[in-house]
Short mmCIF file of C-alpha atoms in Angstrom, two decimals:
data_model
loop_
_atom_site.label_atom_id
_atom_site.label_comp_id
_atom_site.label_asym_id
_atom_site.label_seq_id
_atom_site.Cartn_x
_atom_site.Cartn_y
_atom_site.Cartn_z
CA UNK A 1 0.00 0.00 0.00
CA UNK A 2 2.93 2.71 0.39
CA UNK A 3 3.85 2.73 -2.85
CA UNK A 4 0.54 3.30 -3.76
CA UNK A 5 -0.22 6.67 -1.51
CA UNK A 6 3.85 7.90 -3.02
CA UNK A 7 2.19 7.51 -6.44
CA UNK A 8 -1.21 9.63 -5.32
CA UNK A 9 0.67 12.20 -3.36
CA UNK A 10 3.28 12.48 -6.93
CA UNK A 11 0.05 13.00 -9.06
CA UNK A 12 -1.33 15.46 -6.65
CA UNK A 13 2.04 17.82 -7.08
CA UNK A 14 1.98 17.67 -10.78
CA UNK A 15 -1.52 18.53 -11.27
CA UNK A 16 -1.21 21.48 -9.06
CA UNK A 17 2.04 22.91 -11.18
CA UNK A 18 -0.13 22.51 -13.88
CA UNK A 19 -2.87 24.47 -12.39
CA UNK A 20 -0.15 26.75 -11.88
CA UNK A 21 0.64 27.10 -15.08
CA UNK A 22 -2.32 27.53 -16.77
CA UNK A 23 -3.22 30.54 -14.24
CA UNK A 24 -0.29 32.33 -15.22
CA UNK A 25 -0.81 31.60 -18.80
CA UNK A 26 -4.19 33.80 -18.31
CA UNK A 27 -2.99 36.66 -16.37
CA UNK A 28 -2.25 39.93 -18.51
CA UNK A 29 0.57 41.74 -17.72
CA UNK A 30 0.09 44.01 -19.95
CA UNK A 31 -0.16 48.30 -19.14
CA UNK A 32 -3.12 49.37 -18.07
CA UNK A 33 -4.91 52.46 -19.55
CA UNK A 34 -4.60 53.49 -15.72
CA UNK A 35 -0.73 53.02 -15.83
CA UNK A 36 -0.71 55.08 -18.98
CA UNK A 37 -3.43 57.86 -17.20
CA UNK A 38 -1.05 58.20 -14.71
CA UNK A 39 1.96 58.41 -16.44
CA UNK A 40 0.79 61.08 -18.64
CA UNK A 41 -0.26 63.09 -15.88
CA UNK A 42 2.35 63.07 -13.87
CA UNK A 43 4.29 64.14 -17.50
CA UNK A 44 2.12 66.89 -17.80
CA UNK A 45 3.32 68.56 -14.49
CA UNK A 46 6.57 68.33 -15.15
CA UNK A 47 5.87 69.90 -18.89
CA UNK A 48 7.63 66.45 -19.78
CA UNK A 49 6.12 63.44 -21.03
CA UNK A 50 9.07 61.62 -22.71
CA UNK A 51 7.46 58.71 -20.88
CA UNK A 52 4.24 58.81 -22.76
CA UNK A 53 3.34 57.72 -26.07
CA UNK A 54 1.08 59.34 -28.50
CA UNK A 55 -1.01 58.29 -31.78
CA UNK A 56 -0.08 61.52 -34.39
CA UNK A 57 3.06 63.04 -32.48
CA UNK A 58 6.75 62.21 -30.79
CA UNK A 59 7.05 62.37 -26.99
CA UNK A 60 9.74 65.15 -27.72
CA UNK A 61 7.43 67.03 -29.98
CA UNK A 62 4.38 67.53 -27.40
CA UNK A 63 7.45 68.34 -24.86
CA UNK A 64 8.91 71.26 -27.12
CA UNK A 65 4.73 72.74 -27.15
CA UNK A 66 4.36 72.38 -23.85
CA UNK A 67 7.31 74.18 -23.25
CA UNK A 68 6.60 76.83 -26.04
CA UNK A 69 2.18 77.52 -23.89
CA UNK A 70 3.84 78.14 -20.89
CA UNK A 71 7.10 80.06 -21.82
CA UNK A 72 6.86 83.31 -19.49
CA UNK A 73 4.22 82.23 -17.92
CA UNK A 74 5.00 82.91 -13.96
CA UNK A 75 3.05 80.15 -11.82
CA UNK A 76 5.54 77.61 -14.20
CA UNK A 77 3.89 74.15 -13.76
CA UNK A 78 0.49 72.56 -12.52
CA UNK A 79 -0.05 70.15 -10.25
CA UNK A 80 -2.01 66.92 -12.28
CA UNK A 81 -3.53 63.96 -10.81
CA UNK A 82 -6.22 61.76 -12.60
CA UNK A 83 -9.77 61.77 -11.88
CA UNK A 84 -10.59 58.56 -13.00
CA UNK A 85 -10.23 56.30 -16.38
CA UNK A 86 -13.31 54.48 -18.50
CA UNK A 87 -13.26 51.95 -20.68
CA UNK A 88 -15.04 52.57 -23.80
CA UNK A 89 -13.83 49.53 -25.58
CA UNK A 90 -11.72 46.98 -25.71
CA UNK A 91 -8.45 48.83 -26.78
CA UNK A 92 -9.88 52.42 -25.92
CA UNK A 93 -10.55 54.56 -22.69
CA UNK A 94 -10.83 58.05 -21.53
CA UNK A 95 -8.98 59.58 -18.95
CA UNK A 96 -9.86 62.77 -17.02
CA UNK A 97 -7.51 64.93 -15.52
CA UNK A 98 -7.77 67.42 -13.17
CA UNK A 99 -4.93 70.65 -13.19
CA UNK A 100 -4.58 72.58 -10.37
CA UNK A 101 -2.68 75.86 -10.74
CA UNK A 102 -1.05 78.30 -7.96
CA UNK A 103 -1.34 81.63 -9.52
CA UNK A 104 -0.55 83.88 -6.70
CA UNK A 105 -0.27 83.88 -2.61
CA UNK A 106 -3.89 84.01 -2.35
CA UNK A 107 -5.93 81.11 -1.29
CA UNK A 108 -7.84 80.76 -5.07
CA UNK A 109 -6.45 78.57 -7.85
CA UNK A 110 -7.12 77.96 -11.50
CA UNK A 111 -8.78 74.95 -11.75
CA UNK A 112 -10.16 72.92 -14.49
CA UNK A 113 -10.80 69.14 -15.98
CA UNK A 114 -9.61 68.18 -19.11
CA UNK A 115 -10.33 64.60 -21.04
CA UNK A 116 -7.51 62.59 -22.72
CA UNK A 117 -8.30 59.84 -25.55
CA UNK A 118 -6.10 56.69 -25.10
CA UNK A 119 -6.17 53.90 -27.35
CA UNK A 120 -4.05 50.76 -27.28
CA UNK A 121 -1.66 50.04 -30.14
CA UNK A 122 0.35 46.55 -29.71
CA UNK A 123 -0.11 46.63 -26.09
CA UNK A 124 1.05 50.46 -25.98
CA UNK A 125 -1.73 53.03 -24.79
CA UNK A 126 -1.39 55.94 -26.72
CA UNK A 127 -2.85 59.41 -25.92
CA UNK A 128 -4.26 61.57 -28.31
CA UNK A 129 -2.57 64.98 -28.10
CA UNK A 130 -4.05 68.53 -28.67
CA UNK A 131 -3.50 71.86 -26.91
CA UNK A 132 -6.86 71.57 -25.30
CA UNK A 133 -5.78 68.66 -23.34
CA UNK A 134 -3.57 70.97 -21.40
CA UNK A 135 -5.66 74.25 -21.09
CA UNK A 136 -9.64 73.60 -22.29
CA UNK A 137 -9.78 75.84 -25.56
CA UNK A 138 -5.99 76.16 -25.99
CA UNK A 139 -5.73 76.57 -30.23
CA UNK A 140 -2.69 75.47 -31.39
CA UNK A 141 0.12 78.41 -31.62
CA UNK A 142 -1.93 80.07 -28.73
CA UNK A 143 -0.02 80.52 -25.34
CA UNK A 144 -0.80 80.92 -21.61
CA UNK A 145 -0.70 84.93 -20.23
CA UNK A 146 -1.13 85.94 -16.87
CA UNK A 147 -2.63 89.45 -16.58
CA UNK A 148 -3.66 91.02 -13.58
CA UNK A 149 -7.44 92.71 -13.34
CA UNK A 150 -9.28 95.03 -11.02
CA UNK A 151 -11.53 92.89 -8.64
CA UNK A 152 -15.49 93.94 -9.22
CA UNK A 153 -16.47 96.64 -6.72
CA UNK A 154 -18.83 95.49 -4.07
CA UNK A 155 -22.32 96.88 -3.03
CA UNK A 156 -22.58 98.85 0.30
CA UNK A 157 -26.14 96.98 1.99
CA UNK A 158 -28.36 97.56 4.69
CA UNK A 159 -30.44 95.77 7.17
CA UNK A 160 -32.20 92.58 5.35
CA UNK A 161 -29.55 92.82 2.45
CA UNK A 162 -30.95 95.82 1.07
CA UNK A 163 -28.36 97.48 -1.51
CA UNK A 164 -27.91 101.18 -0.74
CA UNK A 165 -24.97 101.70 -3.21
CA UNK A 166 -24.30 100.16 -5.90
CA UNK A 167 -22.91 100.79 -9.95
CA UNK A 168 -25.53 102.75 -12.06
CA UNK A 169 -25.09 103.65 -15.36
CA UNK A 170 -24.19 107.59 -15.94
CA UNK A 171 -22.77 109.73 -18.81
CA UNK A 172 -20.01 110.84 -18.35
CA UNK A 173 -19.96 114.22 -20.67
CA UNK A 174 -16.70 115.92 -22.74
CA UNK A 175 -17.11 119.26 -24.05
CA UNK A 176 -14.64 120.06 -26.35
CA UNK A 177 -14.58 123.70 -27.26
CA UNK A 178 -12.55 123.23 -30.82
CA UNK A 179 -15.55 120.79 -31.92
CA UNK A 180 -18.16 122.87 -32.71
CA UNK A 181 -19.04 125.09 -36.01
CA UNK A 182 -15.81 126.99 -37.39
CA UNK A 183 -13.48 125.37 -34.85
CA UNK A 184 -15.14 126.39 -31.49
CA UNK A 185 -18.80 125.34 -29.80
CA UNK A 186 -19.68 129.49 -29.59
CA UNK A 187 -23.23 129.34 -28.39
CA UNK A 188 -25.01 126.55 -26.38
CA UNK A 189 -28.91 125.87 -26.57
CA UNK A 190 -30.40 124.04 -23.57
CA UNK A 191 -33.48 123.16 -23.03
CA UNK A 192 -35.90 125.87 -23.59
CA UNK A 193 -38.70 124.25 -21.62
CA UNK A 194 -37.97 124.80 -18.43
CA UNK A 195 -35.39 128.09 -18.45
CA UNK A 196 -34.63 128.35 -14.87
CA UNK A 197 -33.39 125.06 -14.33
CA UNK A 198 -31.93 124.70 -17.92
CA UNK A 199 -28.00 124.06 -17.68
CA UNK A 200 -25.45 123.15 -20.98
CA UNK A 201 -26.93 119.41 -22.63
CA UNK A 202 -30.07 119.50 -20.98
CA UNK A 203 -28.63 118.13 -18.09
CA UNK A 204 -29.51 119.29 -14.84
CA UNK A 205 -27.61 120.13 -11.47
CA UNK A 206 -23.99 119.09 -13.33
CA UNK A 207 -22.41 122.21 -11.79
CA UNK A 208 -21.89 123.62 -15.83
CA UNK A 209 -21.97 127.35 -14.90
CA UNK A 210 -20.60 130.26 -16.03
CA UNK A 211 -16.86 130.72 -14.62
CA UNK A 212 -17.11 126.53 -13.71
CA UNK A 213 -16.52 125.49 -17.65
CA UNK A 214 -19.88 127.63 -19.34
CA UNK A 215 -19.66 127.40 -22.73
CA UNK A 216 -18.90 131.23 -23.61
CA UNK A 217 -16.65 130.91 -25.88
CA UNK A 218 -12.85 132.26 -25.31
CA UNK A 219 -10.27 130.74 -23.56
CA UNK A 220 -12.12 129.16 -20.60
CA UNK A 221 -11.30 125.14 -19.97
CA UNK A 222 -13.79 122.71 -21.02
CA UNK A 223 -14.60 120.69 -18.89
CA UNK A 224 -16.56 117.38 -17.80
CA UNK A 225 -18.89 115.92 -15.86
CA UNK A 226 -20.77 112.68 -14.28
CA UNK A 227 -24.44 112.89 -15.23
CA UNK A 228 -26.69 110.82 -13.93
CA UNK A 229 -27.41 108.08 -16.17
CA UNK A 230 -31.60 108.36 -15.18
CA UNK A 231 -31.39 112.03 -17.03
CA UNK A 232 -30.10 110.77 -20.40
CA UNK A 233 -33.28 111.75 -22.20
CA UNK A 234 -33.72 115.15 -23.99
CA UNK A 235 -36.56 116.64 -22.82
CA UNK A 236 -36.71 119.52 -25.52
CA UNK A 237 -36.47 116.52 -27.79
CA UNK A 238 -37.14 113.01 -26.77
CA UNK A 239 -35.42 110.29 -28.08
CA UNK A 240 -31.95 112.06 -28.17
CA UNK A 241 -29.55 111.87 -25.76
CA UNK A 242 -29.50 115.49 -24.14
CA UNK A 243 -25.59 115.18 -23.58
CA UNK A 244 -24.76 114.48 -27.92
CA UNK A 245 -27.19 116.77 -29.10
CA UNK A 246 -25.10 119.67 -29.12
CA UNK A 247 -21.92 120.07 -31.30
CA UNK A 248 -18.47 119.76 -28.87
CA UNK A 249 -19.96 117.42 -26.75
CA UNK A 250 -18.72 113.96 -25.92
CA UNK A 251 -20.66 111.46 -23.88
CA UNK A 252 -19.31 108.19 -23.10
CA UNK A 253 -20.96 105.73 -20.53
CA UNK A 254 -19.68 104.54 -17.58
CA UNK A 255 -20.70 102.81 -14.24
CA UNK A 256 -20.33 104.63 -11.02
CA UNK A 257 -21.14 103.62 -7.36
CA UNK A 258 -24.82 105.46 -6.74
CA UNK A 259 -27.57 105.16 -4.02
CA UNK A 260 -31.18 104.34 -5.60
CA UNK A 261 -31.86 108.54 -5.00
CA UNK A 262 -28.79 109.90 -5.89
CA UNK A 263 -28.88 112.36 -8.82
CA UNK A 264 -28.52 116.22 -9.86
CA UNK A 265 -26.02 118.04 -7.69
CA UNK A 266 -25.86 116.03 -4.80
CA UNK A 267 -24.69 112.85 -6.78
CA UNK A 268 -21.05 112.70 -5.87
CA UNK A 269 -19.85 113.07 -9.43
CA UNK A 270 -16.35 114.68 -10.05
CA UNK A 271 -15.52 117.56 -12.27
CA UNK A 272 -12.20 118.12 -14.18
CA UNK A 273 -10.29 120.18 -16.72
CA UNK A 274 -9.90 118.77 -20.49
CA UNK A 275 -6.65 119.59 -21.58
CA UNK A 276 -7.04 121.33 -25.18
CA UNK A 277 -4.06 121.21 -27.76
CA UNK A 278 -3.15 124.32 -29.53
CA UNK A 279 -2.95 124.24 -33.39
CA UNK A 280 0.23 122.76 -34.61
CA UNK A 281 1.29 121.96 -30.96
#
């Protein structure tokens, strides 16, 4: 009987090797289109990816345009990790990525998502390269700037949010003096309708007076002036702007911080001089 349990116990070993053998047989080895995900990102943030491949462009080639969208551009690199990977075929996935970049010492980043095409080639997931996949929107020969803006200016509530100041639309009014008939604006015609509260454009309460920039003619400054953007209609002759009927002047809109009241006089707009050139100067 022993030499019939060494012959079971011999069977036993070479059936498991070649259980073994067949399980290794089945296992694929091969790159993952998460391997290649991640090894494109983490190219990306360096602004190298000699380590990925691609299906219409060299390693070295994407490299050199990475290089070329973020020459001069301050914050340098991003930081590039990957969202997540699916399958949409046998051979073919998408990967997101997600770029992270530190503009500036304040707590606020650029951040956006971005998709990447891979498709597997003899076992070799290649990406499908276009500006875009670094900066959404990014044409080719375009490059990243970084330009500094004004922050919008905020509103000045009350109790139960109510806004008491905010931007409202005024004009803000040019008189040029050397703009009018035969070189000069010589006489000014406001409105007619209402004499004693008639002032230069048919705007009311600017603060256009005689000796304060009146249109008289000589060698007085022009000047300008906010007017309050609820006044823009002529009232001699509506549907004009008061401010462009006359020959000289110059309105151009703008936004300034108002209350809901504020108007006329009283409306916190500023004055100034308008420099004037001399002939030939």
């Amino acid at each position: 009987m022993a030499p019939m349990g060494k012959f079971h116990r011999v069977t036993a070993v070479l059936t498991t090797a070649v259980l073994a053998l067949a399980l290794a047989a089945c296992t694929d080895d091969r790159p993952t289109a998460e391997d290649a995900a991640r090894t494109l990102a983490e190219g990306l943030a360096r602004l190298d990816v000699g380590q990925s491949a691609f299906t219409a462009a060299e390693a070295s080639e994407v490299t050199g345009e990475l290089a070329t969208i973020t020459e001069g551009f301050g914050p340098g690199a991003p930081q590039v990790t990957v969202a997540g990977v699916e399958e949409t075929g046998e051979d073919s996935a998408t990967a997101t990525l997600d770029y992270v970049w530190d503009l500036d010492d304040s707590d606020s980043d650029w951040t956006y998502s971005t998709t990447a095409d891979l498709t597997r080639v003899e076992d070799v997931w290649q990406a499908a390269w276009e500006p875009a996949l670094f900066v959404p929107d990014l044409l080719p020969d375009e490059k990243l700037t970084l330009t500094s803006v004004p922050g919008d200016r905020g509103d000045i509530t009350g109790a139960g949010g109510e806004v008491l100041v905010t931007e409202r639309p005024v004009i803000r009014v040019g008189i040029d003096k050397t703009g009018g008939p035969g070189g000069a604006v010589d006489r000014f015609r406001p409105c007619t309708r209402h004499p004693a509260r008639a002032r230069p454009g048919g705007l009311r309460g600017t603060g256009h007076r005689r000796g304060r920039g009146s249109l008289r003619g000589g060698g007085r400054p022009a000047r300008r002036r906010d007017a309050d953007g609820h006044r823009r209609a002529d009232r001699c002759h509506p549907g004009r702007t008061a401010a462009g009927r006359h020959p000289g002047t110059r309105p151009n809109p703008h936004l300034r911080p108002r209350t809901p009241g504020q108007r006329g006089r009283g409306d916190g707009g500023t004055r100034g001089a308008v420099r004037r050139r001399r002939p030939g100067g």
